[in-house]
XYZ file of C-alpha atoms in Angstrom:
558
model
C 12.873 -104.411 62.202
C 16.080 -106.312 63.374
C 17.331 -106.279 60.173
C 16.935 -103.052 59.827
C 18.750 -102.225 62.918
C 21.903 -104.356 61.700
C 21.806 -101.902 58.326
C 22.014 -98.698 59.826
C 23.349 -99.516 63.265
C 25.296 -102.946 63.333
C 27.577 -102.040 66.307
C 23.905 -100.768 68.472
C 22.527 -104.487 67.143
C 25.414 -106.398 68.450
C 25.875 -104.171 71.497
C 21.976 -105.028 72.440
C 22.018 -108.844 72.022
C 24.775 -108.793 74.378
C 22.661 -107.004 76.599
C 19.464 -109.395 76.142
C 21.991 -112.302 75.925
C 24.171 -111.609 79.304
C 22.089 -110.361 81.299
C 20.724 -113.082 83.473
C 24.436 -114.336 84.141
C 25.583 -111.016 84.796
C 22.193 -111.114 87.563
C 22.107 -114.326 88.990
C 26.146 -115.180 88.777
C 28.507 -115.548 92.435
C 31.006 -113.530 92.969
C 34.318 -116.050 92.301
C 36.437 -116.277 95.766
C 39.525 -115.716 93.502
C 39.187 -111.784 93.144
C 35.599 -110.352 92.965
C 35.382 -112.045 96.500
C 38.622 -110.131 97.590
C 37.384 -107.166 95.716
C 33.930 -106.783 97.627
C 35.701 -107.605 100.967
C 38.380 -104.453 100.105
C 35.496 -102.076 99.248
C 33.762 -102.844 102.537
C 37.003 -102.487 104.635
C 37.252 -98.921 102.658
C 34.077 -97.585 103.401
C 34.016 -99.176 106.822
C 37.073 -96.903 107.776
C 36.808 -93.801 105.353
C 39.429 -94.669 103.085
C 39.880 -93.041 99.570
C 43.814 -93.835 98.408
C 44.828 -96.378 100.488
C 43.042 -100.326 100.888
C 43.436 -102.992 103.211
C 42.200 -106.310 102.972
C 41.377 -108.293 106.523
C 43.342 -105.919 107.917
C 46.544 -106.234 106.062
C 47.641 -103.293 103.249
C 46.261 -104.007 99.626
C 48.372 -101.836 97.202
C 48.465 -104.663 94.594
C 45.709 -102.167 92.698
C 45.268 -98.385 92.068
C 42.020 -96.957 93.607
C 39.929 -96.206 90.538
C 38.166 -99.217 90.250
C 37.254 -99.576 93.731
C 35.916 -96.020 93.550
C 33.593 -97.299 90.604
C 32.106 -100.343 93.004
C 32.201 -97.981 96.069
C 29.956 -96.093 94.346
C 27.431 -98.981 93.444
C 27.239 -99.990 97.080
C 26.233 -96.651 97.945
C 23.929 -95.996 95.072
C 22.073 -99.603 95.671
C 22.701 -100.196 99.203
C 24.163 -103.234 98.661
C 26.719 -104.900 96.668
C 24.540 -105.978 93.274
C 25.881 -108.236 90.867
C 24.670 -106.799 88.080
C 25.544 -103.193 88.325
C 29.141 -104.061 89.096
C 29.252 -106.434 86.089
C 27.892 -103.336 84.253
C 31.657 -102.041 84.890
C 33.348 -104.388 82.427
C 30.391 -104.627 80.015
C 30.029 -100.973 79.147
C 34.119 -100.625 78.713
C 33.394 -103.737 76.646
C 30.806 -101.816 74.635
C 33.099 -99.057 74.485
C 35.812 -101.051 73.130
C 34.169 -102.518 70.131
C 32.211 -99.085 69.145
C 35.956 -97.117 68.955
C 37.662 -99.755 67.304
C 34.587 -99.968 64.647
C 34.941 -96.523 64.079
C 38.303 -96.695 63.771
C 38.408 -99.522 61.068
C 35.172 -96.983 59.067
C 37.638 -93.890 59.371
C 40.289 -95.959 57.727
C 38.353 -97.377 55.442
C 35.139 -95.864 54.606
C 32.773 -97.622 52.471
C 34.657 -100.567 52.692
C 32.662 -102.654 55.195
C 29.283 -103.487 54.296
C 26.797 -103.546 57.715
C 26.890 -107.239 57.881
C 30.308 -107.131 57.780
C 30.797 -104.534 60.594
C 28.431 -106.600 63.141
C 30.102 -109.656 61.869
C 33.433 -108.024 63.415
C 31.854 -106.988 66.714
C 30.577 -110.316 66.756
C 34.292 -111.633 66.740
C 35.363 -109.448 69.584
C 32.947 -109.849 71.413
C 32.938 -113.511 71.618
C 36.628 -113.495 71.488
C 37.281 -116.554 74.786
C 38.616 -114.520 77.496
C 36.701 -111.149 75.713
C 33.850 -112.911 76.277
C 34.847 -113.833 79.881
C 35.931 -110.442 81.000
C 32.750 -108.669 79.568
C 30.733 -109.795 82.786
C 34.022 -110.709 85.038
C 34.700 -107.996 88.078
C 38.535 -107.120 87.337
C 39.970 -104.245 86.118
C 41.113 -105.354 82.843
C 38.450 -104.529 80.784
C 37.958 -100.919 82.205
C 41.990 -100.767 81.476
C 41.879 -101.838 77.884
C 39.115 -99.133 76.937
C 41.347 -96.864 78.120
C 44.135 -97.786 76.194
C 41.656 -98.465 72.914
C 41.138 -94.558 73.489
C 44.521 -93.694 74.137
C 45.450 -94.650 70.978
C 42.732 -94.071 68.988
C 43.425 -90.108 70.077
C 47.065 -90.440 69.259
C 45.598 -92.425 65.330
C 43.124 -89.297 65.505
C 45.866 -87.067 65.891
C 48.124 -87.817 63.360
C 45.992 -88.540 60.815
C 43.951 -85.187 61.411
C 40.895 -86.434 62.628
C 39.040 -83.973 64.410
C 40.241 -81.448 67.446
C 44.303 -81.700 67.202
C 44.150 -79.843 70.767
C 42.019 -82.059 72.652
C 43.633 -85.341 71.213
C 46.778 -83.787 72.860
C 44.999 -83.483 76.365
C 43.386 -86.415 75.832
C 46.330 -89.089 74.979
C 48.149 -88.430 78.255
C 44.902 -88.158 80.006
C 43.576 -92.063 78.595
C 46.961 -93.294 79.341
C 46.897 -92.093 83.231
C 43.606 -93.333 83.253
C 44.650 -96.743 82.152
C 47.470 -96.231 85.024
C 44.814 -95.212 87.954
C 42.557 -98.321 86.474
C 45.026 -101.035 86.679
C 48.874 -100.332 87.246
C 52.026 -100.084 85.206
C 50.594 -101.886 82.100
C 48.243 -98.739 81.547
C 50.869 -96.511 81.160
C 53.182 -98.388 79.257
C 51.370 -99.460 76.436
C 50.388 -96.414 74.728
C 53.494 -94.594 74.921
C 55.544 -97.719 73.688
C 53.013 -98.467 71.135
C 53.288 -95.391 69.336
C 57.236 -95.419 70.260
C 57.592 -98.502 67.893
C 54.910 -97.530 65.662
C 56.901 -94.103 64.939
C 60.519 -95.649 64.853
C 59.899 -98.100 62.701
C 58.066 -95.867 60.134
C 61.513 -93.413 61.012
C 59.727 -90.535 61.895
C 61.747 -89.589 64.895
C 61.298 -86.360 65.082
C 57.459 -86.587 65.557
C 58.229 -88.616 68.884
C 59.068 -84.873 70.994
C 55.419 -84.571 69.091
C 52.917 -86.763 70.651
C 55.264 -87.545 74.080
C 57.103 -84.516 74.628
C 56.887 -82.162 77.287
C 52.754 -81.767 77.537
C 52.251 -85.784 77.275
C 54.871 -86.194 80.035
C 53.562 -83.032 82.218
C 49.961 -83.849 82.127
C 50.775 -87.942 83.362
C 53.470 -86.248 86.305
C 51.098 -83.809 87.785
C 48.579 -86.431 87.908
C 50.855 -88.721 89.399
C 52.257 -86.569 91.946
C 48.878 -85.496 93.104
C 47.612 -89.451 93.394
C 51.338 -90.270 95.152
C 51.206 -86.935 97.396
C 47.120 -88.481 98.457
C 48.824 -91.872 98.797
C 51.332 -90.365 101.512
C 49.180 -88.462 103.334
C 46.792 -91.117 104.014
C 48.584 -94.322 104.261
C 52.040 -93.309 104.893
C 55.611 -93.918 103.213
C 55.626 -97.857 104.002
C 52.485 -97.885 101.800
C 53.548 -95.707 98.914
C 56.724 -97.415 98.621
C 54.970 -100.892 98.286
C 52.893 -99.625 95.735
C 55.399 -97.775 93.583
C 57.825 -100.588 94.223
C 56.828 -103.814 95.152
C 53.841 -103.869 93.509
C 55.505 -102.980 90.183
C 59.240 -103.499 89.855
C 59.290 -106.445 92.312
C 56.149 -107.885 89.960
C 57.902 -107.175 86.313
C 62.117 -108.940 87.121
C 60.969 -111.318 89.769
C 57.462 -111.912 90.402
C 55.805 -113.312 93.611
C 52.967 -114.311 92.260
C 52.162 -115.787 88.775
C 55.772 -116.650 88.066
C 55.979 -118.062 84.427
C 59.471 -118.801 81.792
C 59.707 -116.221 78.695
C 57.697 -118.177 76.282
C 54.488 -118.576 78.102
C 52.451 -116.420 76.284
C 53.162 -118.423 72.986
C 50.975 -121.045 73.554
C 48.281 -119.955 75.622
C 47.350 -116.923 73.436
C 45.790 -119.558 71.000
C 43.696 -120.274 74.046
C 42.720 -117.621 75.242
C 41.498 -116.090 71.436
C 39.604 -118.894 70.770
C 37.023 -119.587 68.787
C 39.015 -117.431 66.393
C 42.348 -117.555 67.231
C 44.105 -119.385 64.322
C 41.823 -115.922 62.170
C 42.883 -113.343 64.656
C 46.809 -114.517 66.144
C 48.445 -114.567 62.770
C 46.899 -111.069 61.486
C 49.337 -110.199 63.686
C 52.377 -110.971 61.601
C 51.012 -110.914 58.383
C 49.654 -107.441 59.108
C 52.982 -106.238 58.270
C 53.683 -108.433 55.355
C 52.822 -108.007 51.331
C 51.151 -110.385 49.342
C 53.221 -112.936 47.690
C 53.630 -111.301 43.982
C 52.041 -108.174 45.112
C 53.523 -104.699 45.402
C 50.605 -103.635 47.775
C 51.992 -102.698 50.961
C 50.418 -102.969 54.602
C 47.931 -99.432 55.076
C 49.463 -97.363 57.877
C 45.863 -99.117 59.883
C 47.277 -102.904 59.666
C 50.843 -101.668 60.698
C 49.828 -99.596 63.596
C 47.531 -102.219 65.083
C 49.705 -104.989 63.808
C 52.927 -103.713 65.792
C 50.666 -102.595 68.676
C 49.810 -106.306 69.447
C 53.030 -107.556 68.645
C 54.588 -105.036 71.601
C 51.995 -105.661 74.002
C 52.854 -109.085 73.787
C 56.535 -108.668 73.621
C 56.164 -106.818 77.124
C 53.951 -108.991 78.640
C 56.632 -111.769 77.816
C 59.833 -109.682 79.225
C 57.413 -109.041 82.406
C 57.837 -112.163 85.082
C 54.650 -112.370 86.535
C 52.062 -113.617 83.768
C 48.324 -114.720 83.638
C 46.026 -115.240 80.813
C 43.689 -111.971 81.089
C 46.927 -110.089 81.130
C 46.942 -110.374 77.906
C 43.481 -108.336 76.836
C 45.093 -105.125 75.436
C 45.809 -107.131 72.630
C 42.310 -109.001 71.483
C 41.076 -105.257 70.213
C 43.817 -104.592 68.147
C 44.491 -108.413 66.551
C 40.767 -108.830 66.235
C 40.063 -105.586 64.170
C 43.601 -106.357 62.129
C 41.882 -109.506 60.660
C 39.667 -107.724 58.118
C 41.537 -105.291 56.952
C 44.546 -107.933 56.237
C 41.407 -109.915 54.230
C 40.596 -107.138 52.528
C 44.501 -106.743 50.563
C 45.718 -109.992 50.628
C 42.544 -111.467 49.738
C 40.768 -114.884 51.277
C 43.028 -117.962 51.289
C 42.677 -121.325 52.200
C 44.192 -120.615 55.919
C 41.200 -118.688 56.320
C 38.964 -120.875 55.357
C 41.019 -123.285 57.731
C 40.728 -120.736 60.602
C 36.709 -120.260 60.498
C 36.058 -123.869 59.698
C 38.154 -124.498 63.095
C 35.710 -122.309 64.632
C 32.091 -123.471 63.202
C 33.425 -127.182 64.232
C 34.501 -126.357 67.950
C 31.232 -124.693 68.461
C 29.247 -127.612 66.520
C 31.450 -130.046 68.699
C 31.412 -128.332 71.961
C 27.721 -128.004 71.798
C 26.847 -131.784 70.612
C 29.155 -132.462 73.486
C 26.616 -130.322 76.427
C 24.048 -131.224 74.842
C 24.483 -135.406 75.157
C 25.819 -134.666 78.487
C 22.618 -133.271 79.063
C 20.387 -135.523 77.812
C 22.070 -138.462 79.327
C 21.705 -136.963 82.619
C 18.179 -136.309 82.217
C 17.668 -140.072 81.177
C 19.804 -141.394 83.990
C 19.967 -139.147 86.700
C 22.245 -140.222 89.279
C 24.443 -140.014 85.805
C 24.947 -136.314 87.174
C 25.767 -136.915 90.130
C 28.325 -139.608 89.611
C 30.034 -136.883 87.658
C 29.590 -134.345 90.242
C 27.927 -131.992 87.959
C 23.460 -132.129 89.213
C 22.963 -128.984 87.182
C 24.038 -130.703 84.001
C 20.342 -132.354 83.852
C 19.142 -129.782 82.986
C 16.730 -128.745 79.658
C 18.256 -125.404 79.696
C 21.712 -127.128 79.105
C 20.185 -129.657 76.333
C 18.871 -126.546 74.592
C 21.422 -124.496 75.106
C 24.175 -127.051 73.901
C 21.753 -127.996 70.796
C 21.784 -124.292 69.931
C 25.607 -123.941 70.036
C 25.577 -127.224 67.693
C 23.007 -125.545 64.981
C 25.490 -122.563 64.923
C 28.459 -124.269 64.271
C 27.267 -126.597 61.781
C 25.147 -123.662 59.817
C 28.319 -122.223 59.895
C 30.421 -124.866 58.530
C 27.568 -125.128 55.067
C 27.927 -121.698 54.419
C 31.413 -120.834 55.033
C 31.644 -124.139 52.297
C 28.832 -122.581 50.201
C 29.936 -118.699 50.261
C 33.761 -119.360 49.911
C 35.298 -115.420 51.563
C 31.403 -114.162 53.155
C 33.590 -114.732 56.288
C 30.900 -112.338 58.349
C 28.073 -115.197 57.378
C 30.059 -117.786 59.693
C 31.317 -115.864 62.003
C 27.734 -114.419 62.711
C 26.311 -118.240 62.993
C 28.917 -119.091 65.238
C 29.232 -116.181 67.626
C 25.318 -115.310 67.476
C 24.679 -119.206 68.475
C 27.135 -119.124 71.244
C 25.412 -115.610 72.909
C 22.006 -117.466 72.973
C 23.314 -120.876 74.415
C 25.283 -118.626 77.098
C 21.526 -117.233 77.603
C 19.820 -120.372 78.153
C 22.337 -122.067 80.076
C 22.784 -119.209 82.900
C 18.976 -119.717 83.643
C 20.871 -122.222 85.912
C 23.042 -120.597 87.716
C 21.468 -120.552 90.874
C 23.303 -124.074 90.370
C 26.183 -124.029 88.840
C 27.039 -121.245 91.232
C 27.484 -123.852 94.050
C 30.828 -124.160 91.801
C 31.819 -120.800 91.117
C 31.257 -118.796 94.773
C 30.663 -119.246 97.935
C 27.311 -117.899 98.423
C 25.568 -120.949 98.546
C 28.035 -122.486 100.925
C 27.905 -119.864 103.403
C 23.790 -120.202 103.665
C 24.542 -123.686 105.096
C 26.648 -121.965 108.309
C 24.608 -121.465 111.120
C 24.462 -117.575 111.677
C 26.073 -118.128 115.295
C 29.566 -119.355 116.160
C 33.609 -119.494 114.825
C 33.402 -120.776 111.638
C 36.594 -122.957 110.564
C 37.769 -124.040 107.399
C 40.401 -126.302 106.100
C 41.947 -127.062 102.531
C 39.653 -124.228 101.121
C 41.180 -121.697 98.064
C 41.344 -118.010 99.766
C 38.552 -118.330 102.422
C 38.938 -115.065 104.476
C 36.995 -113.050 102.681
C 33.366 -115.240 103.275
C 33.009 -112.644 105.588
C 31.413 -110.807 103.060
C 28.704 -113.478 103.381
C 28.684 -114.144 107.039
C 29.465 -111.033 108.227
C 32.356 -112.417 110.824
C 35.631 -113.602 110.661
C 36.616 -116.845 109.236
C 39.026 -118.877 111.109
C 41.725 -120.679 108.617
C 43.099 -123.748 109.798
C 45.144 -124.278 106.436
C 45.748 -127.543 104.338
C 47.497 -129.658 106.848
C 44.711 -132.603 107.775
C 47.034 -134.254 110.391
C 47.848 -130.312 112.277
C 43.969 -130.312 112.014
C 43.187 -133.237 113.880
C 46.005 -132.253 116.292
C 44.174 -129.277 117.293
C 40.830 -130.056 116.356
C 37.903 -127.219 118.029
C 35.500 -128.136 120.005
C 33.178 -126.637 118.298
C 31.925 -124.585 115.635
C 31.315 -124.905 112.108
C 33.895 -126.480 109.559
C 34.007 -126.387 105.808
C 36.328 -128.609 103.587
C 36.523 -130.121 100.716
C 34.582 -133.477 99.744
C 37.369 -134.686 98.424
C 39.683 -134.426 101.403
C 37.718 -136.981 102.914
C 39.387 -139.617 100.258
C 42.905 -138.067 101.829
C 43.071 -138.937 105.030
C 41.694 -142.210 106.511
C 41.674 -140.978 110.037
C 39.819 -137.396 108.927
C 36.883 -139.415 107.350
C 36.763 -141.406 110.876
C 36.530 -137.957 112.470
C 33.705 -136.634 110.761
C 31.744 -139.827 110.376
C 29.716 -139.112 113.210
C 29.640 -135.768 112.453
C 26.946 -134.071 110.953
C 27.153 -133.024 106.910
C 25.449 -130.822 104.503
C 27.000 -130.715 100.477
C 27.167 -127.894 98.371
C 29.521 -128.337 95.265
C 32.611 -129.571 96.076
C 32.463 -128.603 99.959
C 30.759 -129.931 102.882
C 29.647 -128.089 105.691
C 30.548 -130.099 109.357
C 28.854 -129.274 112.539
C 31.750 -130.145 115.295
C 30.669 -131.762 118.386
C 32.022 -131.063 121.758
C 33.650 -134.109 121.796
C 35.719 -133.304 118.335
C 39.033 -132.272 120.048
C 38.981 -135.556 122.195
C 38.273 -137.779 118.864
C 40.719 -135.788 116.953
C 43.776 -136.463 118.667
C 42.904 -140.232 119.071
C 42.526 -140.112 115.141
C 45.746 -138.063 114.462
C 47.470 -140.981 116.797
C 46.720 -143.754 114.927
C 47.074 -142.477 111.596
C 50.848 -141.245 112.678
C 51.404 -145.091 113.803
C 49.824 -146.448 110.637
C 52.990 -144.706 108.662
């Protein structure tokens, strides 16, 4: 029956193991105190106060994001009563979903008959468990959702000009994707497809088709919808809020970032990262999409130069912009990914490929040996896990899982050896193998989320009293948890001891206490839970008097 699900339906086959195979971390995972935190916090603070356009966050104006997004997990709170992990997770995996099905389609309409079903899954297979893909399929941001937008922006614009169905609605629905991808996540959305197909046009010197597909109706269309979000914007939160979104938020960001800062060339080395297992596959498609094969007058189909200089200017922008992280660059993993076969398919297989999946089967064979001796050691000698840090690594579930990951890679290794250019047989070992471990290993995250969130920590806190916290990464928003305000006394140990409370709850981390000789003698009378990397102090009334005999001698000791 499975296989003959993968015949007729690959992408439905894929699409449901990903399901089965993310589900219980997409259940049972914390929310990370990074953004999905921040996020929950925001959507609270909106629905607390009524607001549609305009977000605060503790109080202070949040117009780092457009409002689409938070609609979406506005809308699961109210459906489910409650924030649920899994239903907001459901938010990047169905774009995710999305995303693969259009750009399968896409590579059948260009070349039908070409793929066989194997083949076709094979390629989901790669997106899918593409690194940071993989990652931002069950991660609460906006990228994902932003991405599927621009997958269908330009898949109406490749629809368009190639005559592909309605020519009218394409031309509605180009400008329409792109101010989606706008209203999702920011300027990047609404960039992309119009400078994709910009390049894509000049350089085949069509310029006359430009006034075509962004003339007056593409521009109309994104204005009107922009003036109506702005004119919302203004009338609810004011100028000072509108300008810091149309402004700050954007220019300020792109020439001179505040946040995220990085040189020019950033982006050169961590893509490799962030598209493993299958980068060195995937990354060069991206040139030789638009190259012939040596001694070959075949030329690049208008399919591997479209996608080809797609990537290639999303990651050109992304490099001119200042402010730069690793997810920023998703818009490109569709388009690189789905490149890679069709390049195969005229140039033919080489040894670099063979190179590039054999560097994938041996990570994953590697990786997994490596989780899985972990593993078993720490089930052998258990305080082995906790000398590391890590209790949830002895664990079966991380044995079996890591064993799996090992089978997969090294399958993959004998039959990318034995069936020299089958590239879908080792690609399906490897990403099929890595799915399942993923599977077994978030059966324990219960545990490892004492790592990832702060939901376990906040269960320690006793549900009464001011709740302090010191050297701890963006703690204001464990109100979400505690449901009060969380007093931030900063990183500064020796300010801390200074001015000490009286009482209360404090949270730090464990290994401050290694920092600061006079801290540990402050809380070694103190009462301690663990959980992670933090501990959880119960002050004493007599905290403030110890603190500033502590901060006194350890200002003479220097």
């Amino acid at each position: 029956m499975i296989k003959k699900l993968i015949d007729n339906h690959p992408v439905l086959a894929v699409i449901l193991l990903m399901l089965l195979t993310l589900a219980p971390v997409m259940a049972l995972r914390d929310y990370s105190p990074s953004n999905e935190l921040r996020y929950i916090s925001i959507v609270d603070e909106a629905i607390e106060q009524g607001h549609v356009l305009v977000f605060t966050n503790q109080g202070q104006d949040y117009a780092d994001k457009p409002p689409f997004y938070f609609w979406l997990m506005m809308l699961c709170k109210i459906l489910f009563g409650g924030h649920c992990m899994y239903a907001l997770s459901m938010l990047s995996f169905i774009p995710a979903c999305i995303i693969i099905a259009v750009m399968d389609k896409w590579l059948r309409s260009s070349y039908p008959d070409a793929f066989s079903s194997r083949q076709r899954a094979a390629m989901a297979l790669m997106l899918a468990t593409t690194g940071l893909f993989l990652g931002m399929t069950v991660f609460l941001r906006m990228d994902m959702l932003m991405c599927m937008w621009i997958v269908l922006a330009l898949w109406a614009f490749w629809k368009w000009d190639n005559g592909i169905g309605n020519e009218a609605s394409q031309r509605l629905l180009l400008p329409f994707y792109t101010f989606m991808a706008l209203f999702t996540k920011g300027p990047v959305g609404v960039l992309v497809p119009p400078l994709a197909i910009l390049v894509y046009l000049g350089l085949s010197k069509r310029w006359k088709d430009i006034g075509k597909y962004l003339g007056v109706v593409f521009w109309g269309i994104l204005a009107v919808l922009c003036a109506v979000w702005f004119t919302g914007v203004f009338l609810e939160g004011g100028a000072g809020y509108l300008n810091n979104l149309l402004f700050h938020q954007t220019v300020d960001r792109a020439v001179n970032s505040f946040h995220h800062k990085a040189p020019v060339w950033f982006y050169l080395g961590l893509i490799w990262a962030v598209m493993a297992p299958w980068c060195f596959a995937t990354v060069p498609s991206m040139v030789t999409g638009l190259v012939r094969k040596r001694g070959s007058d075949v030329r690049p189909s208008e399919y591997e130069r479209f996608l080809a200089l797609t990537s290639i200017t999303i990651f050109v922008m992304l490099s001119c912009f200042s402010s730069k992280l690793a997810i920023y660059l998703a818009p490109i993993f569709p388009f690189a990914v789905y490149l890679w076969p069709a390049v195969i398919r005229r140039k033919g297989w080489s040894g670099w490929q063979s190179a590039a999946i054999l560097f994938a089967a041996v990570l994953a064979a590697v990786t997994g040996l490596a989780a899985a001796l972990a593993a078993f050691a720490c089930l052998v000698v258990p305080k082995l896990s906790e000398l590391v840090s890590f209790p949830f690594l002895r664990s079966p579930l991380i044995l079996m899982g890591g064993l799996v990951l090992a089978y997969g890679g090294i399958k993959a290794i004998v039959v990318s050896s034995k069936y020299k250019g089958a590239w879908e047989k080792p690609v399906s070992a490897v990403s099929v193998s890595l799915l399942i471990a993923l599977f077994l290993v978030s059966f324990k995250m219960p545990a490892i989320n004492d790592y990832v969130g702060y939901g376990n920590l906040c269960k320690l806190v006793p549900e009464s009293g001011q709740v302090y916290t010191l050297q701890v990464h963006r703690p204001e928003n464990m109100d979400v948890y505690l449901g009060r305000d969380v007093y931030n006394l900063g990183d500064d140990i020796d300010s801390f001891l200074l001015l000490a409370p009286k009482e209360g709850t404090l949270i730090l981390p464990v290994k401050a206490f290694g920092e600061s000789e006079a801290l540990g003698q402050y809380l070694e009378n103190l009462d301690l839970e663990y959980c992670g990397p933090y501990a959880v102090c119960s002050l004493d009334p007599l905290g403030e008097k110890q603190a500033r005999k502590h901060a006194r001698k350890a200002r003479r000791s220097r």
